[in-house]
Short mmCIF file of C-alpha atoms and ligand atoms in Angstrom, two decimals:
data_model
loop_
_atom_site.label_atom_id
_atom_site.label_comp_id
_atom_site.label_asym_id
_atom_site.label_seq_id
_atom_site.Cartn_x
_atom_site.Cartn_y
_atom_site.Cartn_z
CA MET L 1 58.54 51.60 41.53
CA GLY L 2 57.83 55.27 41.53
CA LYS L 3 59.02 57.46 38.65
CA ASN L 4 60.57 60.76 38.72
CA ILE L 5 58.04 63.02 37.12
CA LEU L 6 58.36 66.64 36.05
CA VAL L 7 55.56 68.99 36.45
CA ILE L 8 55.93 72.32 34.52
CA GLY L 9 53.86 74.82 36.08
CA ALA L 10 53.15 75.94 39.43
CA GLY L 11 49.59 77.06 39.02
CA ILE L 12 46.63 75.26 40.54
CA VAL L 13 46.50 72.60 37.86
CA GLY L 14 50.17 71.86 38.20
CA CYS L 15 50.40 71.79 42.06
CA SER L 16 47.36 69.79 42.28
CA ALA L 17 49.11 66.92 39.64
CA ALA L 18 51.78 66.93 41.81
CA LEU L 19 50.03 66.14 44.85
CA TRP L 20 47.83 63.33 43.45
CA LEU L 21 51.38 61.86 41.60
CA GLN L 22 52.77 61.74 45.10
CA ARG L 23 50.24 59.73 46.51
CA ASP L 24 51.18 56.97 43.93
CA GLY L 25 54.80 57.12 45.40
CA HIS L 26 56.31 59.37 42.34
CA GLN L 27 59.10 61.74 43.10
CA VAL L 28 57.93 65.10 41.73
CA THR L 29 59.66 68.19 40.77
CA ILE L 30 57.63 71.18 39.75
CA VAL L 31 59.31 73.82 37.80
CA ASP L 32 57.84 77.49 37.36
CA LYS L 33 59.28 80.46 35.99
CA LYS L 34 57.93 82.47 38.68
CA GLY L 35 56.48 81.27 42.06
CA PRO L 36 53.47 78.94 42.86
CA GLY L 37 50.35 80.61 41.91
CA GLU L 38 51.76 83.66 39.85
CA GLY L 39 50.05 82.74 36.83
CA ALA L 40 46.36 82.91 36.11
CA SER L 41 46.01 81.39 39.50
CA PHE L 42 46.97 84.31 41.17
CA GLY L 43 44.25 86.58 40.41
CA ASN L 44 41.18 84.92 39.78
CA ALA L 45 37.44 85.38 41.08
CA SER L 46 38.06 82.30 43.65
CA VAL L 47 34.86 80.66 42.93
CA ILE L 48 34.34 76.75 42.73
CA ALA L 49 32.02 77.15 40.01
CA THR L 50 30.62 73.67 39.73
CA GLU L 51 27.39 75.27 38.21
CA SER L 52 29.54 76.23 35.28
CA CYS L 53 29.15 73.56 32.20
CA ILE L 54 28.37 75.79 29.72
CA PRO L 55 31.27 77.09 27.21
CA VAL L 56 32.02 80.62 26.24
CA ALA L 57 30.91 80.08 22.53
CA THR L 58 27.33 79.24 22.52
CA PRO L 59 24.67 79.53 19.83
CA GLY L 60 24.41 82.92 18.56
CA VAL L 61 27.77 84.18 19.50
CA LEU L 62 28.40 85.58 16.28
CA TRP L 63 25.87 87.98 16.67
CA ASP L 64 26.56 88.98 20.35
CA VAL L 65 30.16 89.78 19.83
CA PRO L 66 29.92 93.26 17.91
CA LYS L 67 27.52 94.08 20.32
CA TYR L 68 29.67 93.79 23.18
CA LEU L 69 32.22 95.06 21.22
CA SER L 70 30.69 98.29 20.55
CA ASP L 71 29.97 98.60 24.46
CA PRO L 72 32.95 100.33 26.15
CA LEU L 73 31.84 99.19 29.54
CA GLY L 74 30.95 95.75 27.89
CA PRO L 75 32.64 92.24 28.94
CA LEU L 76 34.40 91.58 26.04
CA ALA L 77 37.22 93.50 24.03
CA ILE L 78 39.75 92.74 21.21
CA ARG L 79 43.20 94.21 20.76
CA TRP L 80 42.71 94.68 17.25
CA SER L 81 46.66 94.45 16.38
CA TYR L 82 46.38 90.78 17.55
CA LEU L 83 43.41 89.91 15.42
CA PRO L 84 45.54 88.38 12.41
CA LYS L 85 47.09 86.07 15.11
CA LEU L 86 43.72 84.96 16.75
CA ALA L 87 41.86 84.26 13.70
CA PRO L 88 42.39 80.66 13.57
CA TRP L 89 41.17 80.27 17.28
CA LEU L 90 38.13 82.35 16.30
CA TRP L 91 37.26 80.38 13.69
CA ARG L 92 37.48 77.27 15.60
CA PHE L 93 35.69 78.98 18.79
CA VAL L 94 32.77 80.01 16.34
CA ARG L 95 32.64 76.29 14.88
CA SER L 96 32.37 74.99 18.44
CA SER L 97 29.15 77.19 19.38
CA GLY L 98 26.65 74.97 17.43
CA GLU L 99 23.69 73.86 19.65
CA ALA L 100 24.35 70.05 19.32
CA THR L 101 28.30 70.81 19.92
CA VAL L 102 27.44 72.87 23.02
CA GLU L 103 25.35 70.14 24.58
CA GLN L 104 27.97 67.46 24.31
CA ILE L 105 30.67 70.13 25.87
CA SER L 106 28.45 70.66 28.44
CA ILE L 107 27.98 66.92 29.39
CA ALA L 108 31.78 66.57 29.16
CA LEU L 109 32.46 69.60 31.34
CA ARG L 110 29.61 68.49 33.96
CA SER L 111 31.25 64.93 34.08
CA LEU L 112 34.42 66.86 35.69
CA MET L 113 32.48 69.42 37.91
CA VAL L 114 30.52 66.84 39.61
CA GLU L 115 33.86 65.61 41.07
CA ALA L 116 35.59 68.76 41.50
CA LEU L 117 34.57 70.10 45.03
CA ALA L 118 35.75 66.65 46.36
CA ALA L 119 38.63 66.84 45.01
CA HIS L 120 39.60 69.94 46.28
CA LYS L 121 38.51 69.20 49.67
CA GLU L 122 40.71 66.08 49.46
CA LEU L 123 43.94 68.00 48.61
CA ALA L 124 42.67 70.93 51.23
CA LYS L 125 42.43 68.63 54.01
CA ALA L 126 45.89 67.11 53.47
CA ALA L 127 47.54 70.41 53.20
CA GLY L 128 45.91 71.11 56.40
CA CYS L 129 43.84 74.37 54.99
CA SER L 130 40.40 72.84 54.76
CA ASP L 131 38.82 76.08 56.36
CA ILE L 132 39.93 77.86 53.05
CA ILE L 133 37.21 76.71 51.17
CA GLN L 134 33.51 78.20 52.41
CA ASP L 135 30.43 76.27 51.13
CA THR L 136 28.15 79.45 50.80
CA GLY L 137 26.45 78.90 47.31
CA TRP L 138 26.68 81.99 44.82
CA LEU L 139 24.33 84.15 43.38
CA GLY L 140 23.76 85.54 39.95
CA ILE L 141 22.22 88.75 40.04
CA PHE L 142 20.20 90.50 37.39
CA GLU L 143 19.35 94.18 36.84
CA SER L 144 18.28 94.04 33.26
CA GLU L 145 14.66 92.10 32.38
CA ALA L 146 16.23 91.36 28.86
CA LYS L 147 19.40 89.89 30.44
CA PHE L 148 17.42 87.71 32.68
CA GLN L 149 15.25 86.55 29.80
CA SER L 150 18.30 85.29 27.65
CA TYR L 151 19.68 83.69 30.84
CA GLN L 152 16.93 81.23 30.70
CA TRP L 153 18.46 79.15 27.96
CA ASP L 154 21.47 78.49 30.26
CA LEU L 155 19.14 77.78 33.28
CA GLU L 156 17.67 75.28 30.94
CA LEU L 157 20.87 73.78 29.89
CA GLN L 158 22.25 73.82 33.65
CA LYS L 159 18.69 71.85 34.44
CA ARG L 160 19.33 69.39 31.96
CA ARG L 161 22.80 68.73 33.28
CA GLY L 162 21.32 68.15 37.01
CA VAL L 163 22.62 71.61 38.17
CA LYS L 164 20.66 73.03 41.18
CA PHE L 165 19.54 76.33 41.23
CA ASP L 166 16.60 78.62 42.99
CA ILE L 167 15.27 81.90 41.24
CA LEU L 168 14.68 84.93 43.56
CA LYS L 169 12.37 87.61 43.02
CA ALA L 170 13.26 91.28 43.87
CA GLU L 171 12.16 91.38 47.72
CA GLU L 172 13.94 88.06 48.25
CA ILE L 173 17.19 89.48 47.10
CA LYS L 174 17.13 92.33 49.15
CA GLN L 175 16.86 89.61 52.37
CA PHE L 176 19.32 87.21 50.92
CA GLU L 177 22.15 89.90 50.29
CA PRO L 178 21.22 93.19 52.28
CA SER L 179 24.50 94.83 51.08
CA LEU L 180 23.29 95.08 47.45
CA GLN L 181 21.56 97.94 46.05
CA PRO L 182 17.91 97.60 45.79
CA ILE L 183 18.17 97.69 41.61
CA TYR L 184 17.87 93.87 40.94
CA LYS L 185 15.00 92.24 39.65
CA HIS L 186 16.10 88.84 39.54
CA ALA L 187 18.49 86.36 41.05
CA VAL L 188 19.68 82.89 40.65
CA TYR L 189 21.07 80.97 43.61
CA TYR L 190 23.30 78.00 43.18
CA PRO L 191 23.50 76.49 46.28
CA GLU L 192 26.18 73.89 45.51
CA ASN L 193 28.74 76.38 44.57
CA SER L 194 31.59 77.12 46.84
CA TYR L 195 34.54 79.62 47.00
CA VAL L 196 38.14 79.79 48.21
CA LEU L 197 38.76 82.47 50.73
CA ASP L 198 42.17 83.31 48.97
CA ASN L 199 42.91 81.51 46.07
CA TYR L 200 46.68 82.60 45.78
CA ARG L 201 47.43 81.31 49.53
CA LEU L 202 45.85 78.07 48.49
CA VAL L 203 48.04 77.45 45.71
CA ARG L 204 50.87 78.48 47.63
CA THR L 205 50.05 76.06 50.66
CA LEU L 206 49.40 73.07 48.42
CA ALA L 207 52.87 73.85 46.43
CA GLU L 208 54.21 73.76 50.32
CA ASP L 209 52.63 70.40 50.69
CA VAL L 210 54.44 69.18 47.68
CA THR L 211 57.80 70.28 49.56
CA ARG L 212 56.50 68.85 52.62
CA ASN L 213 55.86 65.30 51.08
CA GLY L 214 59.55 65.14 49.70
CA GLY L 215 59.04 67.17 46.04
CA ARG L 216 61.22 70.07 44.76
CA VAL L 217 59.76 73.21 43.66
CA VAL L 218 62.02 74.90 41.63
CA GLN L 219 62.06 78.48 39.76
CA ASP L 220 63.31 78.20 36.43
CA GLU L 221 61.67 78.72 32.56
CA ILE L 222 61.69 75.32 30.75
CA GLN L 223 62.82 76.52 27.15
CA ASP L 224 63.25 72.90 25.49
CA PHE L 225 63.03 69.15 25.83
CA GLU L 226 66.26 66.60 25.16
CA ILE L 227 64.60 64.19 22.98
CA GLY L 228 66.09 60.49 22.93
CA THR L 229 65.42 57.34 20.63
CA ASP L 230 62.96 56.48 23.52
CA GLY L 231 61.31 59.90 23.80
CA PRO L 232 61.77 62.80 25.77
CA LYS L 233 63.92 62.32 28.67
CA ALA L 234 64.83 65.93 29.97
CA ALA L 235 63.52 69.33 30.19
CA ILE L 236 66.12 72.46 29.54
CA GLY L 237 65.59 74.99 31.67
CA LYS L 238 67.43 78.66 31.49
CA ASN L 239 68.90 77.50 34.62
CA GLY L 240 69.44 74.11 34.57
CA ARG L 241 68.53 70.37 32.93
CA TYR L 242 65.74 68.75 34.66
CA PRO L 243 65.67 64.59 33.78
CA PHE L 244 62.43 62.97 34.02
CA ASP L 245 60.78 59.60 33.33
CA ALA L 246 57.57 61.57 32.48
CA VAL L 247 56.48 64.96 31.87
CA VAL L 248 53.23 66.74 32.82
CA VAL L 249 52.85 70.44 31.20
CA THR L 250 50.41 72.26 33.20
CA ALA L 251 51.90 75.70 32.08
CA GLY L 252 48.49 77.15 31.80
CA ALA L 253 48.40 79.82 28.77
CA TRP L 254 52.02 79.16 27.94
CA SER L 255 51.61 75.50 27.18
CA ARG L 256 51.54 75.68 23.50
CA LEU L 257 54.82 76.12 22.56
CA LEU L 258 55.78 73.57 25.22
CA SER L 259 53.14 71.23 23.74
CA ALA L 260 54.73 71.67 20.28
CA LYS L 261 58.21 70.93 21.35
CA LEU L 262 56.79 67.68 22.82
CA GLY L 263 55.01 66.90 19.37
CA GLU L 264 51.27 68.03 19.86
CA THR L 265 49.76 70.80 18.24
CA VAL L 266 46.88 72.65 19.89
CA PRO L 267 44.92 75.56 19.22
CA LEU L 268 45.52 77.29 22.69
CA GLU L 269 44.70 80.97 23.16
CA THR L 270 44.45 83.25 26.08
CA GLU L 271 41.38 85.41 27.22
CA ARG L 272 43.02 88.00 29.47
CA GLY L 273 40.98 88.69 32.55
CA TYR L 274 41.23 91.73 35.13
CA HIS L 275 40.53 92.29 38.78
CA VAL L 276 40.35 94.70 41.19
CA THR L 277 40.81 94.07 44.87
CA LEU L 278 39.60 96.53 47.55
CA PRO L 279 40.95 95.42 50.95
CA HIS L 280 38.57 97.79 52.92
CA ALA L 281 35.16 97.39 51.15
CA ARG L 282 32.48 96.05 53.22
CA LYS L 283 31.70 92.29 52.08
CA PRO L 284 28.64 90.41 50.88
CA ARG L 285 28.28 87.19 52.56
CA MET L 286 28.85 85.03 49.11
CA PRO L 287 30.05 85.39 46.07
CA LEU L 288 28.14 87.11 43.51
CA TYR L 289 27.69 87.26 39.60
CA SER L 290 26.54 90.15 37.69
CA GLY L 291 24.31 88.55 35.01
CA ASP L 292 24.23 91.91 33.53
CA HIS L 293 27.95 92.46 32.86
CA SER L 294 29.39 89.00 33.47
CA PHE L 295 31.95 89.56 36.18
CA ALA L 296 32.31 87.90 39.74
CA VAL L 297 32.41 89.66 43.14
CA THR L 298 34.12 87.62 46.05
CA PRO L 299 34.50 88.32 49.37
CA LEU L 300 38.22 87.21 49.92
CA ASP L 301 40.23 87.01 53.37
CA ILE L 302 42.07 89.98 51.59
CA GLY L 303 39.22 92.05 50.62
CA LEU L 304 36.30 92.20 48.11
CA ARG L 305 37.47 91.22 44.55
CA PHE L 306 35.79 92.47 41.27
CA ALA L 307 37.29 89.80 38.67
CA GLY L 308 36.40 89.14 35.26
CA THR L 309 36.11 90.42 31.32
CA VAL L 310 37.44 89.03 28.51
CA GLU L 311 40.11 90.51 26.52
CA LEU L 312 41.48 88.81 23.43
CA GLY L 313 45.08 90.21 22.78
CA GLY L 314 47.58 87.36 23.12
CA LEU L 315 50.41 86.86 25.80
CA GLU L 316 52.59 89.97 25.16
CA LEU L 317 50.88 93.17 24.82
CA PRO L 318 50.49 95.37 27.79
CA PRO L 319 47.44 95.31 30.24
CA ASN L 320 44.73 98.07 29.48
CA PRO L 321 43.96 99.94 32.82
CA GLY L 322 40.68 101.04 31.08
CA ARG L 323 39.34 97.03 31.80
CA ASN L 324 40.18 97.52 35.72
CA GLU L 325 37.76 100.71 35.71
CA VAL L 326 35.06 99.09 33.68
CA LEU L 327 34.53 96.58 36.80
CA LEU L 328 34.74 98.95 39.23
CA LYS L 329 32.07 101.25 37.45
CA HIS L 330 30.15 98.22 37.55
CA GLY L 331 30.98 97.70 41.20
CA ARG L 332 30.06 101.05 42.25
CA ARG L 333 26.40 100.50 40.89
CA MET L 334 25.77 97.24 42.75
CA PHE L 335 26.85 98.60 46.31
CA ALA L 336 25.53 101.47 48.37
CA GLU L 337 29.07 102.44 49.62
CA LEU L 338 32.26 101.12 48.57
CA ASP L 339 35.79 101.69 50.24
CA GLU L 340 38.18 102.29 47.58
CA ARG L 341 41.12 102.88 49.52
CA ASP L 342 44.27 100.68 48.66
CA ARG L 343 42.84 99.11 46.02
CA SER L 344 45.14 96.55 43.94
CA ASP L 345 44.62 95.93 40.32
CA TRP L 346 45.51 92.98 38.01
CA MET L 347 45.59 91.04 34.86
CA GLY L 348 45.98 87.57 33.88
CA PHE L 349 46.19 85.13 31.35
CA ARG L 350 43.36 82.48 31.00
CA PRO L 351 44.49 79.26 29.41
CA SER L 352 41.64 78.99 26.90
CA MET L 353 40.56 76.32 24.05
CA PRO L 354 38.38 77.32 21.38
CA ASP L 355 35.52 74.90 22.97
CA SER L 356 35.91 75.84 26.68
CA LYS L 357 37.43 72.34 27.51
CA PRO L 358 40.74 71.60 28.82
CA VAL L 359 43.01 69.18 27.60
CA ILE L 360 43.86 66.42 29.89
CA ASP L 361 45.40 63.69 27.89
CA ARG L 362 48.56 61.37 27.15
CA GLY L 363 50.71 62.44 24.21
CA ARG L 364 50.14 61.00 21.12
CA ARG L 365 53.63 61.06 19.75
CA HIS L 366 55.49 60.43 23.27
CA LYS L 367 53.68 57.94 25.72
CA ASN L 368 55.58 59.75 28.82
CA ALA L 369 54.42 63.28 27.97
CA PHE L 370 50.97 64.44 29.64
CA PHE L 371 49.07 67.41 29.16
CA ALA L 372 46.65 69.25 31.52
CA PHE L 373 45.83 73.12 30.31
CA GLY L 374 43.13 74.97 28.60
CA HIS L 375 40.97 75.18 31.53
CA GLY L 376 39.75 78.82 30.74
CA HIS L 377 37.24 80.48 33.02
CA ILE L 378 36.94 77.18 35.35
CA GLY L 379 40.57 75.93 36.34
CA LEU L 380 40.59 77.10 39.76
CA THR L 381 37.46 74.84 39.94
CA LEU L 382 38.87 71.95 37.89
CA GLY L 383 42.34 72.02 39.09
CA PRO L 384 42.58 69.58 41.58
CA ILE L 385 40.27 67.11 39.60
CA THR L 386 42.43 67.56 36.65
CA GLY L 387 45.45 66.68 38.81
CA LYS L 388 43.87 63.22 39.97
CA LEU L 389 43.01 62.20 36.44
CA ILE L 390 46.56 62.96 35.23
CA ALA L 391 47.66 60.54 38.11
CA ASP L 392 45.30 58.09 36.78
CA LEU L 393 47.09 58.75 33.16
CA VAL L 394 50.56 58.42 34.30
CA ASN L 395 49.92 55.25 36.40
CA ASP L 396 48.12 53.55 33.45
CA ARG L 397 44.82 53.38 35.71
CA LYS L 398 41.42 53.78 33.81
CA PRO L 399 40.10 57.30 34.90
CA GLU L 400 36.71 56.85 36.35
CA ILE L 401 35.87 60.12 33.91
CA ASP L 402 35.87 59.52 29.85
CA LEU L 403 38.60 61.81 29.03
CA LYS L 404 37.96 61.67 25.38
CA PRO L 405 36.35 64.87 25.26
CA PHE L 406 39.60 66.35 26.48
CA ALA L 407 41.83 64.65 24.04
CA VAL L 408 45.12 66.86 23.20
CA ASP L 409 44.24 66.10 19.32
CA ARG L 410 40.55 66.45 19.03
CA PHE L 411 41.25 69.71 16.88
C1 FAD N 501 39.82 87.39 35.88
C2 FAD N 501 39.79 85.97 35.97
C3 FAD N 501 38.83 85.44 36.71
C4 FAD N 501 38.77 83.97 37.02
N1 FAD N 501 38.06 83.47 38.04
C5 FAD N 501 37.87 81.96 38.22
C6 FAD N 501 37.06 81.44 39.07
O1 FAD N 501 36.27 82.17 39.75
N2 FAD N 501 36.75 80.10 39.12
C7 FAD N 501 37.57 79.28 38.25
O2 FAD N 501 37.29 78.12 38.52
N3 FAD N 501 38.59 79.81 37.60
C8 FAD N 501 38.54 81.10 37.29
N4 FAD N 501 39.31 81.70 36.78
C9 FAD N 501 40.34 80.88 35.68
C10 FAD N 501 41.54 80.36 36.49
O3 FAD N 501 42.24 81.47 36.90
C11 FAD N 501 42.27 79.73 35.50
O4 FAD N 501 41.81 78.83 34.59
C12 FAD N 501 43.54 78.95 36.35
O5 FAD N 501 44.29 79.77 37.07
C13 FAD N 501 44.45 78.25 35.22
O6 FAD N 501 45.36 77.51 36.25
P1 FAD N 501 46.84 76.90 35.49
O7 FAD N 501 47.53 76.08 36.62
O8 FAD N 501 46.36 76.03 34.38
O9 FAD N 501 47.46 78.10 34.81
P2 FAD N 501 48.46 79.29 35.46
O10 FAD N 501 47.64 79.64 37.17
O11 FAD N 501 48.31 80.33 34.53
O12 FAD N 501 49.79 78.47 35.93
C14 FAD N 501 50.77 78.21 34.84
C15 FAD N 501 52.18 78.46 35.48
O13 FAD N 501 53.02 77.96 34.42
C16 FAD N 501 54.17 78.49 34.47
N5 FAD N 501 54.94 78.54 33.25
C17 FAD N 501 54.42 79.07 31.98
N6 FAD N 501 55.57 78.63 31.15
C18 FAD N 501 56.34 78.01 31.53
C19 FAD N 501 57.91 77.65 31.61
N7 FAD N 501 58.28 77.63 30.33
N8 FAD N 501 58.38 77.25 32.24
C20 FAD N 501 58.00 77.05 33.79
N9 FAD N 501 57.01 77.63 34.12
C21 FAD N 501 56.03 78.15 33.12
C22 FAD N 501 53.56 80.11 34.89
O14 FAD N 501 54.70 81.02 35.46
C23 FAD N 501 52.17 79.70 36.02
O15 FAD N 501 52.62 80.01 36.87
C24 FAD N 501 39.62 82.94 36.43
C25 FAD N 501 40.59 83.63 35.20
C26 FAD N 501 40.49 85.10 35.45
C27 FAD N 501 41.89 85.57 34.74
#
């Protein structure tokens, strides 16, 4: 018989989990403190980045950090007042950057990636929005010879994981993507990547599908749990009490406290990211990735979006508008013309584990508690497959993917 399941968080991960759980006949309620898709899922670069099997911490990261931090236009910033709180996470981050560890992480991430697009398409089709996913591939572009040379390490690793790509020379880049300035010396085309025309619309459409299937989507902030002799049995929100047979924590960057209340200690942090969206700008025909400055440019339905950068600064400090400017400064160099009228700026919280792998697991303390968060830079990509795996765990089915690398207690 179907269970009564509470999903906490209506981002791409929570909405996906809810839909897969409904397919198994469960009665699902999603509770979100805001609306569906208003967390990190609101403003990401919208790329289904299936090539992305390399963690953020790679060999040599310790030496790269000072270089990035000293460059005001660089891809990384730290809010120094937050450093004492960040230190334990940073320590684990650096410890995850060894060559052998990175190899293992890439194998684990790739095992999710190869199933990611199919899971997206299945949910989008059921929700009636198949055309929101575009199979264009994506193009990494390099102005700096040195950056391209250091990217060879990434390409080798991707090759070992079976990622397909083609290398383009300067003259080919011009033909391939005429909207770009002729300043790029190298490019890497990933033919198997896709993107979502509007990532926020996708999550809202999936949430509507949850409701259409008989589920509930409720606005409330979960603050605690009622734990009986058999384990947790209800969540306590600001506005109500939500009884459940099983609970799934998909609260993105806010999952650490909720997990602790359910008996699991996780080193979850946030890598804050920024975007600028230009509704009137001319768009390239596929998403681009600046290999020089580590950000994405995506031709969304609602405009051209520049998204990326990492700011380590926790969940409370206000955004730094300077980080939006950094993106746009680089963007102006990419394109001959850039219509900046009516731009919108945003900052959001990537939920990040030190080893760049999500948590996808059942609780150790309580068997009716499940955890799916920490997807960092690749949560849009991995949301639907994560939801499918959570449904396997809830139903005591053996998942097709080995979930040991994503254990909640691995640190
Ligand atoms: C600039 C930027 C660019 C990115 N680009 C990409 C990309 O191109 N491709 C990709 O795959 N990924 C990308 N990402 C990463 C991706 O956006 C995230 O990994 C993903 O959105 C995480 O989804 P989520 O559902 O786990 O979390 P969220 O979308 O943050 O959802 C969590 C939800 O939980 C709710 N919540 C939190 N606490 C509570 C509570 N106590 N009670 C009730 N509700 C609660 C929040 O309101 C929120 O809606 C990017 C991220 C950023 C910031």
